Short mmCIF file of C-alpha atoms and ligand atoms in Angstrom, two decimals:
data_model
loop_
_atom_site.label_atom_id
_atom_site.label_comp_id
_atom_site.label_asym_id
_atom_site.label_seq_id
_atom_site.Cartn_x
_atom_site.Cartn_y
_atom_site.Cartn_z
CA UNK A 7 8.59 -17.70 14.34
CA UNK A 8 8.25 -18.31 10.64
CA UNK A 9 5.34 -18.98 8.31
CA UNK A 10 1.66 -18.17 8.38
CA UNK A 11 0.15 -16.97 11.63
CA UNK A 12 -3.20 -18.15 10.24
CA UNK A 13 -4.21 -21.64 9.20
CA UNK A 14 -6.56 -20.18 6.60
CA UNK A 15 -4.54 -20.40 3.38
CA UNK A 16 -7.45 -19.57 1.03
CA UNK A 17 -6.65 -16.76 -1.40
CA UNK A 18 -7.96 -13.49 0.05
CA UNK A 19 -10.57 -11.79 -2.16
CA UNK A 20 -12.29 -8.40 -2.03
CA UNK A 21 -15.34 -10.33 -0.81
CA UNK A 22 -13.27 -11.63 2.14
CA UNK A 23 -12.32 -8.03 3.00
CA UNK A 24 -16.03 -7.21 3.29
CA UNK A 25 -16.71 -10.37 5.34
CA UNK A 26 -13.85 -9.47 7.70
CA UNK A 27 -15.42 -6.08 8.34
CA UNK A 28 -18.79 -7.72 8.98
CA UNK A 29 -17.19 -10.19 11.41
CA UNK A 30 -15.20 -7.48 13.18
CA UNK A 31 -11.86 -9.01 12.13
CA UNK A 32 -9.25 -6.32 11.49
CA UNK A 33 -7.60 -6.37 8.05
CA UNK A 34 -3.78 -6.29 7.89
CA UNK A 35 -2.06 -4.74 4.88
CA UNK A 36 1.52 -3.81 3.99
CA UNK A 37 3.16 -2.52 0.84
CA UNK A 38 5.63 -4.58 -1.21
CA UNK A 39 7.38 -3.78 -4.46
CA UNK A 40 9.50 -6.83 -5.27
CA UNK A 41 9.45 -10.65 -5.31
CA UNK A 42 11.68 -11.38 -2.32
CA UNK A 43 9.95 -9.05 0.15
CA UNK A 44 6.49 -10.03 -1.13
CA UNK A 45 7.33 -13.72 -0.55
CA UNK A 46 8.12 -12.96 3.11
CA UNK A 47 5.14 -10.64 3.62
CA UNK A 48 2.69 -13.11 2.07
CA UNK A 49 4.29 -16.05 3.88
CA UNK A 50 3.80 -14.28 7.22
CA UNK A 51 0.05 -14.27 6.61
CA UNK A 52 -0.78 -10.67 5.65
CA UNK A 53 -4.32 -10.14 4.31
CA UNK A 54 -3.51 -7.61 1.60
CA UNK A 55 -0.44 -6.33 -0.22
CA UNK A 56 -0.37 -2.92 -1.88
CA UNK A 57 2.06 -2.12 -4.65
CA UNK A 58 1.98 1.53 -3.62
CA UNK A 59 3.14 4.33 -5.85
CA UNK A 60 5.29 5.02 -2.77
CA UNK A 61 7.68 2.83 -4.81
CA UNK A 62 8.55 6.18 -6.38
CA UNK A 63 9.97 7.25 -2.99
CA UNK A 64 11.24 4.09 -1.35
CA UNK A 65 12.47 2.17 -4.39
CA UNK A 66 13.47 4.96 -6.80
CA UNK A 67 14.46 7.76 -4.38
CA UNK A 68 12.12 10.44 -5.75
CA UNK A 69 10.82 13.04 -3.29
CA UNK A 70 7.19 12.54 -4.42
CA UNK A 71 5.02 9.80 -5.94
CA UNK A 72 4.43 11.83 -9.10
CA UNK A 73 7.23 10.58 -11.38
CA UNK A 74 6.45 6.85 -11.30
CA UNK A 75 5.07 5.56 -14.62
CA UNK A 76 2.47 2.94 -15.56
CA UNK A 77 5.25 0.70 -16.93
CA UNK A 78 7.18 0.94 -13.65
CA UNK A 79 4.07 0.16 -11.58
CA UNK A 80 3.37 -2.86 -13.81
CA UNK A 81 6.98 -4.04 -13.32
CA UNK A 82 6.76 -3.79 -9.51
CA UNK A 83 3.27 -5.32 -9.41
CA UNK A 84 4.15 -8.30 -11.61
CA UNK A 85 7.19 -9.05 -9.39
CA UNK A 86 4.87 -9.07 -6.34
CA UNK A 87 2.15 -11.12 -8.06
CA UNK A 88 4.69 -13.87 -8.86
CA UNK A 89 5.44 -14.16 -5.13
CA UNK A 90 1.98 -14.07 -3.63
CA UNK A 91 -0.11 -17.15 -2.88
CA UNK A 92 -2.63 -15.84 -0.34
CA UNK A 93 -2.89 -12.07 0.05
CA UNK A 94 -5.17 -9.80 -1.97
CA UNK A 95 -2.84 -7.85 -4.30
CA UNK A 96 -3.80 -4.21 -4.92
CA UNK A 97 -1.85 -1.96 -7.29
CA UNK A 98 -1.88 1.86 -7.24
CA UNK A 99 -2.80 3.61 -10.47
CA UNK A 100 0.01 6.17 -10.81
CA UNK A 101 -0.39 9.95 -11.14
CA UNK A 102 -1.66 10.95 -14.59
CA UNK A 103 -3.04 7.52 -15.50
CA UNK A 104 -6.69 8.19 -14.52
CA UNK A 105 -7.14 11.94 -13.94
CA UNK A 106 -7.57 13.05 -17.60
CA UNK A 107 -10.90 11.36 -18.26
CA UNK A 108 -12.80 8.12 -17.64
CA UNK A 109 -11.87 6.62 -21.03
CA UNK A 110 -8.14 7.01 -20.41
CA UNK A 111 -8.63 5.80 -16.84
CA UNK A 112 -10.33 2.59 -17.85
CA UNK A 113 -7.86 1.94 -20.68
CA UNK A 114 -4.95 2.23 -18.23
CA UNK A 115 -6.77 0.23 -15.55
CA UNK A 116 -7.32 -2.67 -17.95
CA UNK A 117 -3.69 -2.53 -19.05
CA UNK A 118 -2.39 -2.66 -15.45
CA UNK A 119 -4.70 -5.60 -14.63
CA UNK A 120 -3.74 -7.54 -17.78
CA UNK A 121 0.02 -6.95 -17.61
CA UNK A 122 0.58 -7.22 -13.83
CA UNK A 123 -1.92 -9.92 -12.86
CA UNK A 124 -2.92 -8.02 -9.71
CA UNK A 125 -6.35 -8.44 -8.07
CA UNK A 126 -7.48 -4.83 -7.68
CA UNK A 127 -6.49 -1.19 -8.21
CA UNK A 128 -6.31 1.84 -5.90
CA UNK A 129 -7.10 5.39 -7.02
CA UNK A 130 -6.72 8.64 -5.06
CA UNK A 131 -9.63 11.10 -4.90
CA UNK A 132 -13.38 11.46 -4.41
CA UNK A 133 -16.21 13.08 -6.38
CA UNK A 134 -13.83 14.42 -9.05
CA UNK A 135 -12.91 10.88 -10.20
CA UNK A 136 -16.25 9.19 -9.51
CA UNK A 137 -17.19 8.59 -13.16
CA UNK A 138 -13.83 6.89 -13.74
CA UNK A 139 -14.26 4.72 -10.64
CA UNK A 140 -17.77 3.74 -11.77
CA UNK A 141 -16.53 2.70 -15.22
CA UNK A 142 -13.54 0.73 -13.91
CA UNK A 143 -15.81 -1.13 -11.49
CA UNK A 144 -18.32 -1.74 -14.30
CA UNK A 145 -15.50 -3.38 -16.28
CA UNK A 146 -15.16 -5.92 -13.47
CA UNK A 147 -12.08 -4.42 -11.81
CA UNK A 148 -12.24 -4.05 -8.00
CA UNK A 149 -11.34 -0.52 -6.90
CA UNK A 150 -10.02 0.68 -3.55
CA UNK A 151 -10.54 4.41 -2.92
CA UNK A 152 -7.97 6.60 -1.16
CA UNK A 153 -8.95 9.76 0.76
CA UNK A 154 -7.38 12.15 3.25
CA UNK A 155 -3.72 12.77 2.52
CA UNK A 156 -3.48 11.90 -1.17
CA UNK A 157 0.23 12.18 -2.03
CA UNK A 158 -0.41 12.51 -5.78
CA UNK A 159 -1.89 15.97 -4.96
CA UNK A 160 1.08 17.10 -2.84
CA UNK A 161 1.66 20.10 -5.10
CA UNK A 162 -1.90 21.28 -4.38
CA UNK A 163 -1.65 20.72 -0.59
CA UNK A 164 1.98 21.89 -0.27
CA UNK A 165 2.51 19.70 2.83
CA UNK A 166 2.20 16.10 4.07
CA UNK A 167 0.44 17.20 7.25
CA UNK A 168 -2.82 15.74 8.67
CA UNK A 169 -5.88 16.39 6.43
CA UNK A 170 -9.53 17.15 7.18
CA UNK A 171 -8.98 18.83 10.55
CA UNK A 172 -11.33 21.66 9.55
CA UNK A 173 -15.09 21.08 9.26
CA UNK A 174 -15.39 21.94 5.55
CA UNK A 175 -12.67 19.49 4.51
CA UNK A 176 -14.06 16.80 6.83
CA UNK A 177 -17.56 17.24 5.33
CA UNK A 178 -16.13 16.90 1.80
CA UNK A 179 -14.21 13.78 2.83
CA UNK A 180 -17.38 12.22 4.29
CA UNK A 181 -19.38 12.83 1.10
CA UNK A 182 -16.42 11.59 -1.02
CA UNK A 183 -16.30 8.37 0.99
CA UNK A 184 -20.03 7.75 0.56
CA UNK A 185 -19.76 8.54 -3.18
CA UNK A 186 -16.90 6.02 -3.54
CA UNK A 187 -18.94 3.35 -1.75
CA UNK A 188 -21.95 4.12 -3.95
CA UNK A 189 -19.73 3.94 -7.07
CA UNK A 190 -18.76 0.38 -6.13
CA UNK A 191 -15.40 0.62 -4.31
CA UNK A 192 -14.73 -2.49 -2.21
CA UNK A 193 -12.65 -0.59 0.39
CA UNK A 194 -11.22 2.87 1.09
CA UNK A 195 -7.77 3.82 2.36
CA UNK A 196 -7.90 6.71 4.83
CA UNK A 197 -4.51 8.42 5.14
CA UNK A 198 -3.51 10.86 7.88
CA UNK A 199 -6.90 12.12 9.09
CA UNK A 200 -8.14 12.64 12.67
CA UNK A 201 -8.99 9.34 14.40
CA UNK A 202 -12.53 10.44 15.32
CA UNK A 203 -13.32 11.13 11.65
CA UNK A 204 -11.91 7.78 10.50
CA UNK A 205 -13.89 5.99 13.23
CA UNK A 206 -17.11 7.75 12.27
CA UNK A 207 -16.61 6.85 8.59
CA UNK A 208 -15.78 3.24 9.42
CA UNK A 209 -19.06 3.01 11.33
CA UNK A 210 -21.08 4.68 8.55
CA UNK A 211 -19.71 2.74 5.58
CA UNK A 212 -20.54 -0.85 4.70
CA UNK A 213 -17.18 -1.32 2.96
CA UNK A 214 -13.95 -1.64 4.97
CA UNK A 215 -11.69 1.32 5.71
CA UNK A 216 -7.93 0.75 5.79
CA UNK A 217 -6.10 3.37 7.82
CA UNK A 218 -2.60 4.81 7.80
CA UNK A 219 -2.22 7.53 10.39
CA UNK A 220 -6.01 7.40 10.94
CA UNK A 221 -6.21 5.83 14.41
CA UNK A 222 -7.48 2.49 15.64
CA UNK A 223 -11.13 2.82 14.61
CA UNK A 224 -10.64 1.80 10.98
CA UNK A 225 -11.40 -1.73 9.76
CA UNK A 226 -7.77 -2.39 8.90
CA UNK A 227 -4.29 -0.91 8.87
CA UNK A 228 -1.60 -0.44 6.24
CA UNK A 229 2.05 0.62 6.53
CA UNK A 230 4.91 0.94 4.06
CA UNK A 231 7.09 -2.14 4.60
CA UNK A 232 10.41 -0.25 4.63
CA UNK A 233 9.05 2.12 7.30
CA UNK A 234 7.69 -0.56 9.67
CA UNK A 235 10.88 -2.61 9.34
CA UNK A 236 12.99 0.41 10.28
CA UNK A 237 14.87 0.66 7.00
CA UNK A 238 14.30 4.42 6.58
CA UNK A 239 16.17 5.96 9.51
CA UNK A 240 15.04 9.53 8.93
CA UNK A 241 11.29 8.86 8.58
CA UNK A 242 9.64 9.07 12.01
CA UNK A 243 6.02 10.25 11.77
CA UNK A 244 3.81 9.91 14.88
CA UNK A 245 1.66 7.18 13.29
CA UNK A 246 4.57 4.85 12.49
CA UNK A 247 5.34 1.88 14.75
CA UNK A 248 8.70 0.27 14.00
CA UNK A 249 8.68 -3.53 14.37
CA UNK A 250 12.39 -4.02 13.65
CA UNK A 251 15.63 -2.09 13.18
CA UNK A 252 16.61 -3.58 9.84
CA UNK A 253 18.79 -0.56 9.03
CA UNK A 254 21.08 -1.50 11.94
CA UNK A 255 20.88 -5.23 11.19
CA UNK A 256 21.94 -4.64 7.57
CA UNK A 257 24.59 -2.07 8.43
CA UNK A 258 26.16 -4.46 10.99
CA UNK A 259 26.05 -7.40 8.56
CA UNK A 260 27.57 -5.38 5.72
CA UNK A 261 30.20 -3.94 8.09
CA UNK A 262 31.16 -7.48 9.20
CA UNK A 263 31.42 -8.61 5.57
CA UNK A 264 33.67 -5.66 4.69
CA UNK A 265 35.86 -6.42 7.76
CA UNK A 266 36.14 -10.11 6.79
CA UNK A 267 37.09 -9.27 3.18
CA UNK A 268 39.69 -6.70 4.27
CA UNK A 269 41.13 -9.13 6.87
CA UNK A 270 41.24 -11.94 4.31
CA UNK A 271 38.91 -13.96 6.59
CA UNK A 272 36.32 -14.43 3.85
CA UNK A 273 36.10 -16.84 2.14
CA UNK A 274 37.67 -19.58 4.27
CA UNK A 275 38.56 -23.12 3.20
CA UNK A 276 35.01 -24.40 3.78
CA UNK A 277 33.67 -21.65 1.51
CA UNK A 278 35.87 -22.46 -1.50
CA UNK A 279 35.81 -25.15 -4.22
O1 KIV B 26 1.57 4.35 -1.99
C1 KIV B 26 1.38 3.89 -0.85
O2 KIV B 26 2.24 3.27 -0.23
C2 KIV B 26 0.07 4.12 -0.25
C3 KIV B 26 -0.07 3.76 1.21
C4 KIV B 26 0.63 4.76 2.03
C5 KIV B 26 -1.48 3.62 1.59
O3 KIV B 26 -0.82 4.58 -0.89
#
Protein backbone atom coordinates (compact mmCIF):
# COMPACT_ATOMS: atom_id res chain seq x y z
CA UNK A 1 0.00 0.00 0.00
CA UNK A 2 1.35 3.39 -0.93
CA UNK A 3 0.19 6.95 -0.38
CA UNK A 4 -1.97 8.66 2.20
CA UNK A 5 -4.06 6.52 4.49
CA UNK A 6 -6.26 9.59 4.99
CA UNK A 7 -8.21 11.52 2.39
CA UNK A 8 -7.74 14.70 4.41
CA UNK A 9 -4.81 16.41 2.69
CA UNK A 10 -5.19 19.76 4.50
CA UNK A 11 -1.96 20.97 6.10
CA UNK A 12 -1.94 19.92 9.76
CA UNK A 13 -1.73 22.87 12.18
CA UNK A 14 -1.25 23.13 15.94
CA UNK A 15 -4.97 23.95 16.06
CA UNK A 16 -5.72 20.60 14.37
CA UNK A 17 -3.66 18.83 17.06
CA UNK A 18 -5.96 20.37 19.69
CA UNK A 19 -9.09 19.47 17.69
CA UNK A 20 -7.87 15.87 17.36
CA UNK A 21 -7.55 15.62 21.13
CA UNK A 22 -11.04 17.07 21.56
CA UNK A 23 -12.45 14.57 19.04
CA UNK A 24 -10.60 11.63 20.59
CA UNK A 25 -8.53 11.05 17.43
CA UNK A 26 -5.03 9.82 18.27
CA UNK A 27 -2.16 11.89 16.85
CA UNK A 28 0.60 10.05 14.95
CA UNK A 29 4.13 11.47 14.91
CA UNK A 30 7.53 10.24 13.73
CA UNK A 31 10.93 11.85 13.49
CA UNK A 32 12.63 12.63 10.17
CA UNK A 33 15.92 14.35 9.45
CA UNK A 34 16.24 14.41 5.65
CA UNK A 35 14.28 15.06 2.44
CA UNK A 36 13.90 11.50 1.16
CA UNK A 37 12.64 9.95 4.40
CA UNK A 38 10.40 12.95 5.13
CA UNK A 39 8.80 12.60 1.67
CA UNK A 40 7.86 8.99 2.48
CA UNK A 41 6.72 9.73 6.05
CA UNK A 42 4.57 12.68 4.97
CA UNK A 43 3.24 10.78 1.95
CA UNK A 44 2.09 7.95 4.22
CA UNK A 45 -0.18 10.39 6.04
CA UNK A 46 1.58 11.07 9.36
CA UNK A 47 0.10 13.95 11.40
CA UNK A 48 3.34 15.42 12.71
CA UNK A 49 7.05 15.18 11.93
CA UNK A 50 9.69 16.03 14.52
CA UNK A 51 13.19 16.99 13.53
CA UNK A 52 14.48 15.60 16.82
CA UNK A 53 17.85 16.46 18.25
CA UNK A 54 18.10 12.65 18.21
CA UNK A 55 19.69 13.48 14.83
CA UNK A 56 22.80 13.84 16.97
CA UNK A 57 22.59 10.08 17.68
CA UNK A 58 21.00 8.53 14.62
CA UNK A 59 22.44 10.77 11.89
CA UNK A 60 25.79 11.85 13.37
CA UNK A 61 26.66 8.87 15.60
CA UNK A 62 27.12 10.82 18.85
CA UNK A 63 26.29 9.02 22.10
CA UNK A 64 24.11 11.91 23.34
CA UNK A 65 21.99 14.73 21.90
CA UNK A 66 24.24 17.39 23.42
CA UNK A 67 26.70 18.07 20.58
CA UNK A 68 24.22 18.97 17.83
CA UNK A 69 24.31 22.68 16.93
CA UNK A 70 21.66 25.22 15.89
CA UNK A 71 23.14 25.28 12.36
CA UNK A 72 22.91 21.48 12.10
CA UNK A 73 19.30 21.46 13.34
CA UNK A 74 18.43 24.16 10.80
CA UNK A 75 20.06 22.08 8.04
CA UNK A 76 18.08 18.93 8.96
CA UNK A 77 14.84 20.88 9.46
CA UNK A 78 15.05 22.75 6.15
CA UNK A 79 15.62 19.42 4.30
CA UNK A 80 12.45 18.04 5.95
CA UNK A 81 10.42 21.21 5.34
CA UNK A 82 11.17 21.00 1.59
CA UNK A 83 9.63 17.50 1.55
CA UNK A 84 6.51 18.00 3.63
CA UNK A 85 3.11 18.92 2.20
CA UNK A 86 0.73 17.87 4.99
CA UNK A 87 2.29 17.09 8.37
CA UNK A 88 2.91 19.62 11.14
CA UNK A 89 6.71 20.10 11.24
CA UNK A 90 8.22 20.56 14.70
CA UNK A 91 11.94 21.20 15.25
CA UNK A 92 13.84 20.59 18.50
CA UNK A 93 15.76 23.52 19.94
CA UNK A 94 19.18 21.97 20.62
CA UNK A 95 21.01 21.88 23.96
CA UNK A 96 22.40 25.29 24.92
CA UNK A 97 20.17 27.29 22.58
CA UNK A 98 17.50 28.24 25.16
CA UNK A 99 18.80 27.40 28.65
CA UNK A 100 20.95 30.54 29.24
CA UNK A 101 18.12 33.07 29.40
CA UNK A 102 14.84 34.03 27.73
CA UNK A 103 16.46 36.64 25.46
CA UNK A 104 18.91 34.14 23.98
CA UNK A 105 16.12 31.55 23.77
CA UNK A 106 13.83 33.78 21.76
CA UNK A 107 16.65 35.00 19.50
CA UNK A 108 17.55 31.39 18.65
CA UNK A 109 13.90 30.37 18.31
CA UNK A 110 13.27 33.13 15.76
CA UNK A 111 16.41 32.16 13.86
CA UNK A 112 15.39 28.48 13.65
CA UNK A 113 11.88 29.42 12.47
CA UNK A 114 13.16 31.88 9.84
CA UNK A 115 15.97 29.72 8.45
CA UNK A 116 14.28 26.28 8.52
CA UNK A 117 10.68 27.16 7.67
CA UNK A 118 9.34 24.72 10.28
CA UNK A 119 5.92 25.17 11.93
CA UNK A 120 6.79 24.87 15.62
CA UNK A 121 9.60 24.25 18.12
CA UNK A 122 10.08 21.74 20.95
CA UNK A 123 11.93 22.55 24.18
CA UNK A 124 12.85 20.20 27.05
CA UNK A 125 12.02 21.18 30.63
CA UNK A 126 9.36 22.64 32.92
CA UNK A 127 9.25 25.51 35.43
CA UNK A 128 12.94 26.34 34.93
CA UNK A 129 12.36 27.38 31.28
CA UNK A 130 8.84 28.77 31.67
CA UNK A 131 9.76 32.43 31.07
CA UNK A 132 11.50 31.45 27.82
CA UNK A 133 8.50 29.39 26.69
CA UNK A 134 6.16 32.29 27.48
CA UNK A 135 8.25 34.73 25.42
CA UNK A 136 8.65 32.39 22.44
CA UNK A 137 4.89 31.79 22.41
CA UNK A 138 4.28 35.56 22.73
CA UNK A 139 6.40 36.03 19.59
CA UNK A 140 3.90 33.87 17.71
CA UNK A 141 5.94 30.66 17.67
CA UNK A 142 4.06 27.47 18.66
CA UNK A 143 5.92 25.53 21.37
CA UNK A 144 5.73 21.84 22.23
CA UNK A 145 6.96 21.01 25.74
CA UNK A 146 8.95 17.86 26.57
CA UNK A 147 8.90 16.26 30.04
CA UNK A 148 9.92 12.99 31.65
CA UNK A 149 13.14 11.63 30.20
CA UNK A 150 14.75 14.75 28.76
CA UNK A 151 17.90 13.52 26.97
CA UNK A 152 19.55 16.97 26.98
CA UNK A 153 19.87 16.51 30.79
CA UNK A 154 21.42 13.02 30.57
CA UNK A 155 24.50 14.17 32.46
CA UNK A 156 22.28 15.21 35.39
CA UNK A 157 20.23 11.97 35.37
CA UNK A 158 23.16 9.66 34.56
CA UNK A 159 20.82 7.10 32.93
CA UNK A 160 18.13 6.77 30.23
CA UNK A 161 15.84 4.81 32.56
CA UNK A 162 12.12 5.52 33.22
CA UNK A 163 11.50 8.88 34.97
CA UNK A 164 8.98 10.01 37.59
CA UNK A 165 8.49 6.62 39.26
CA UNK A 166 8.83 8.24 42.70
CA UNK A 167 6.08 10.51 44.08
CA UNK A 168 8.22 13.66 44.38
CA UNK A 169 9.38 13.52 40.75
CA UNK A 170 5.85 12.68 39.55
CA UNK A 171 4.43 15.69 41.48
CA UNK A 172 7.06 17.98 39.90
CA UNK A 173 6.25 16.60 36.44
CA UNK A 174 2.53 17.24 36.97
CA UNK A 175 3.10 20.87 38.00
CA UNK A 176 5.59 21.33 35.12
CA UNK A 177 2.99 20.06 32.65
CA UNK A 178 0.33 22.44 33.96
CA UNK A 179 2.83 25.33 33.90
CA UNK A 180 3.70 24.55 30.26
CA UNK A 181 0.02 24.50 29.32
CA UNK A 182 -0.54 27.79 31.16
CA UNK A 183 2.50 29.31 29.38
CA UNK A 184 0.87 28.56 26.03
CA UNK A 185 2.38 25.26 24.80
CA UNK A 186 0.17 23.62 22.16
CA UNK A 187 1.24 20.07 23.11
CA UNK A 188 3.64 18.21 25.42
CA UNK A 189 5.85 15.22 24.66
CA UNK A 190 5.98 12.75 27.56
CA UNK A 191 9.02 10.49 27.33
CA UNK A 192 9.55 7.29 29.31
CA UNK A 193 7.24 7.82 32.29
CA UNK A 194 4.82 5.35 33.93
CA UNK A 195 1.66 4.83 31.84
CA UNK A 196 -0.70 5.71 34.72
CA UNK A 197 1.00 9.11 35.14
CA UNK A 198 0.84 9.87 31.40
CA UNK A 199 -2.84 8.86 31.32
CA UNK A 200 -3.66 11.06 34.31
CA UNK A 201 -1.89 14.04 32.71
CA UNK A 202 -3.59 13.47 29.36
CA UNK A 203 -6.95 13.58 31.14
CA UNK A 204 -6.06 16.70 33.15
CA UNK A 205 -4.58 18.81 30.34
CA UNK A 206 -6.54 20.53 27.59
CA UNK A 207 -3.58 20.34 25.21
CA UNK A 208 -2.54 17.03 23.60
CA UNK A 209 0.15 14.79 25.07
CA UNK A 210 2.42 12.87 22.69
CA UNK A 211 3.98 9.82 24.29
CA UNK A 212 7.13 7.82 23.72
CA UNK A 213 7.46 5.02 26.24
CA UNK A 214 4.50 6.52 28.14
CA UNK A 215 1.78 3.94 27.46
CA UNK A 216 -1.44 4.07 25.47
CA UNK A 217 -3.26 6.76 27.45
CA UNK A 218 -1.58 9.73 25.77
CA UNK A 219 -3.28 11.69 22.98
CA UNK A 220 -0.67 10.65 20.44
CA UNK A 221 2.50 8.66 19.91
CA UNK A 222 5.95 9.42 18.52
CA UNK A 223 8.86 7.14 17.60
CA UNK A 224 12.26 7.70 16.03
CA UNK A 225 11.91 6.60 12.40
CA UNK A 226 15.15 4.58 12.31
CA UNK A 227 14.05 2.66 15.42
CA UNK A 228 10.53 1.77 14.22
CA UNK A 229 11.85 0.73 10.81
CA UNK A 230 14.37 -1.62 12.44
CA UNK A 231 17.48 0.15 11.17
CA UNK A 232 19.22 0.22 14.58
CA UNK A 233 19.80 -3.45 15.38
CA UNK A 234 21.14 -2.92 18.89
CA UNK A 235 18.38 -0.60 20.19
CA UNK A 236 15.60 -2.69 21.74
CA UNK A 237 13.83 -0.80 24.54
CA UNK A 238 10.54 -2.24 25.87
CA UNK A 239 8.47 0.64 24.41
CA UNK A 240 9.70 0.17 20.83
CA UNK A 241 7.55 -1.68 18.28
CA UNK A 242 9.43 -2.53 15.09
CA UNK A 243 7.29 -2.25 11.94
CA UNK A 244 9.97 -3.47 9.52
CA UNK A 245 13.42 -5.03 9.43
CA UNK A 246 15.06 -2.49 7.14
CA UNK A 247 18.51 -3.39 8.47
CA UNK A 248 18.12 -6.88 6.96
CA UNK A 249 16.46 -5.58 3.78
CA UNK A 250 19.35 -3.16 3.17
CA UNK A 251 22.06 -5.63 4.14
CA UNK A 252 20.60 -8.23 1.72
CA UNK A 253 20.27 -5.68 -1.10
CA UNK A 254 23.81 -4.37 -0.61
CA UNK A 255 25.14 -7.94 -0.36
CA UNK A 256 23.43 -8.83 -3.67
CA UNK A 257 24.89 -5.72 -5.33
CA UNK A 258 28.40 -6.60 -4.11
CA UNK A 259 27.95 -10.19 -5.40
CA UNK A 260 26.76 -8.95 -8.81
CA UNK A 261 29.69 -6.52 -9.15
CA UNK A 262 32.24 -9.17 -8.14
CA UNK A 263 30.66 -11.74 -10.51
CA UNK A 264 30.61 -9.19 -13.35
CA UNK A 265 26.80 -9.61 -13.51
CA UNK A 266 26.18 -5.90 -13.02
CA UNK A 267 25.67 -3.97 -15.21
CA UNK A 268 24.27 -6.17 -18.00
CA UNK A 269 23.62 -5.17 -21.61
CA UNK A 270 20.22 -3.64 -20.79
CA UNK A 271 21.86 -1.46 -18.14
CA UNK A 272 24.51 0.07 -20.42
CA UNK A 273 24.50 2.82 -23.09
O1 LIG B 1 14.80 14.01 19.66
C1 LIG B 1 13.85 13.22 19.56
O2 LIG B 1 13.81 12.34 18.68
C2 LIG B 1 12.75 13.34 20.51
C3 LIG B 1 11.73 12.24 20.51
C4 LIG B 1 12.30 11.04 21.12
C5 LIG B 1 10.49 12.67 21.16
O3 LIG B 1 12.71 14.27 21.25
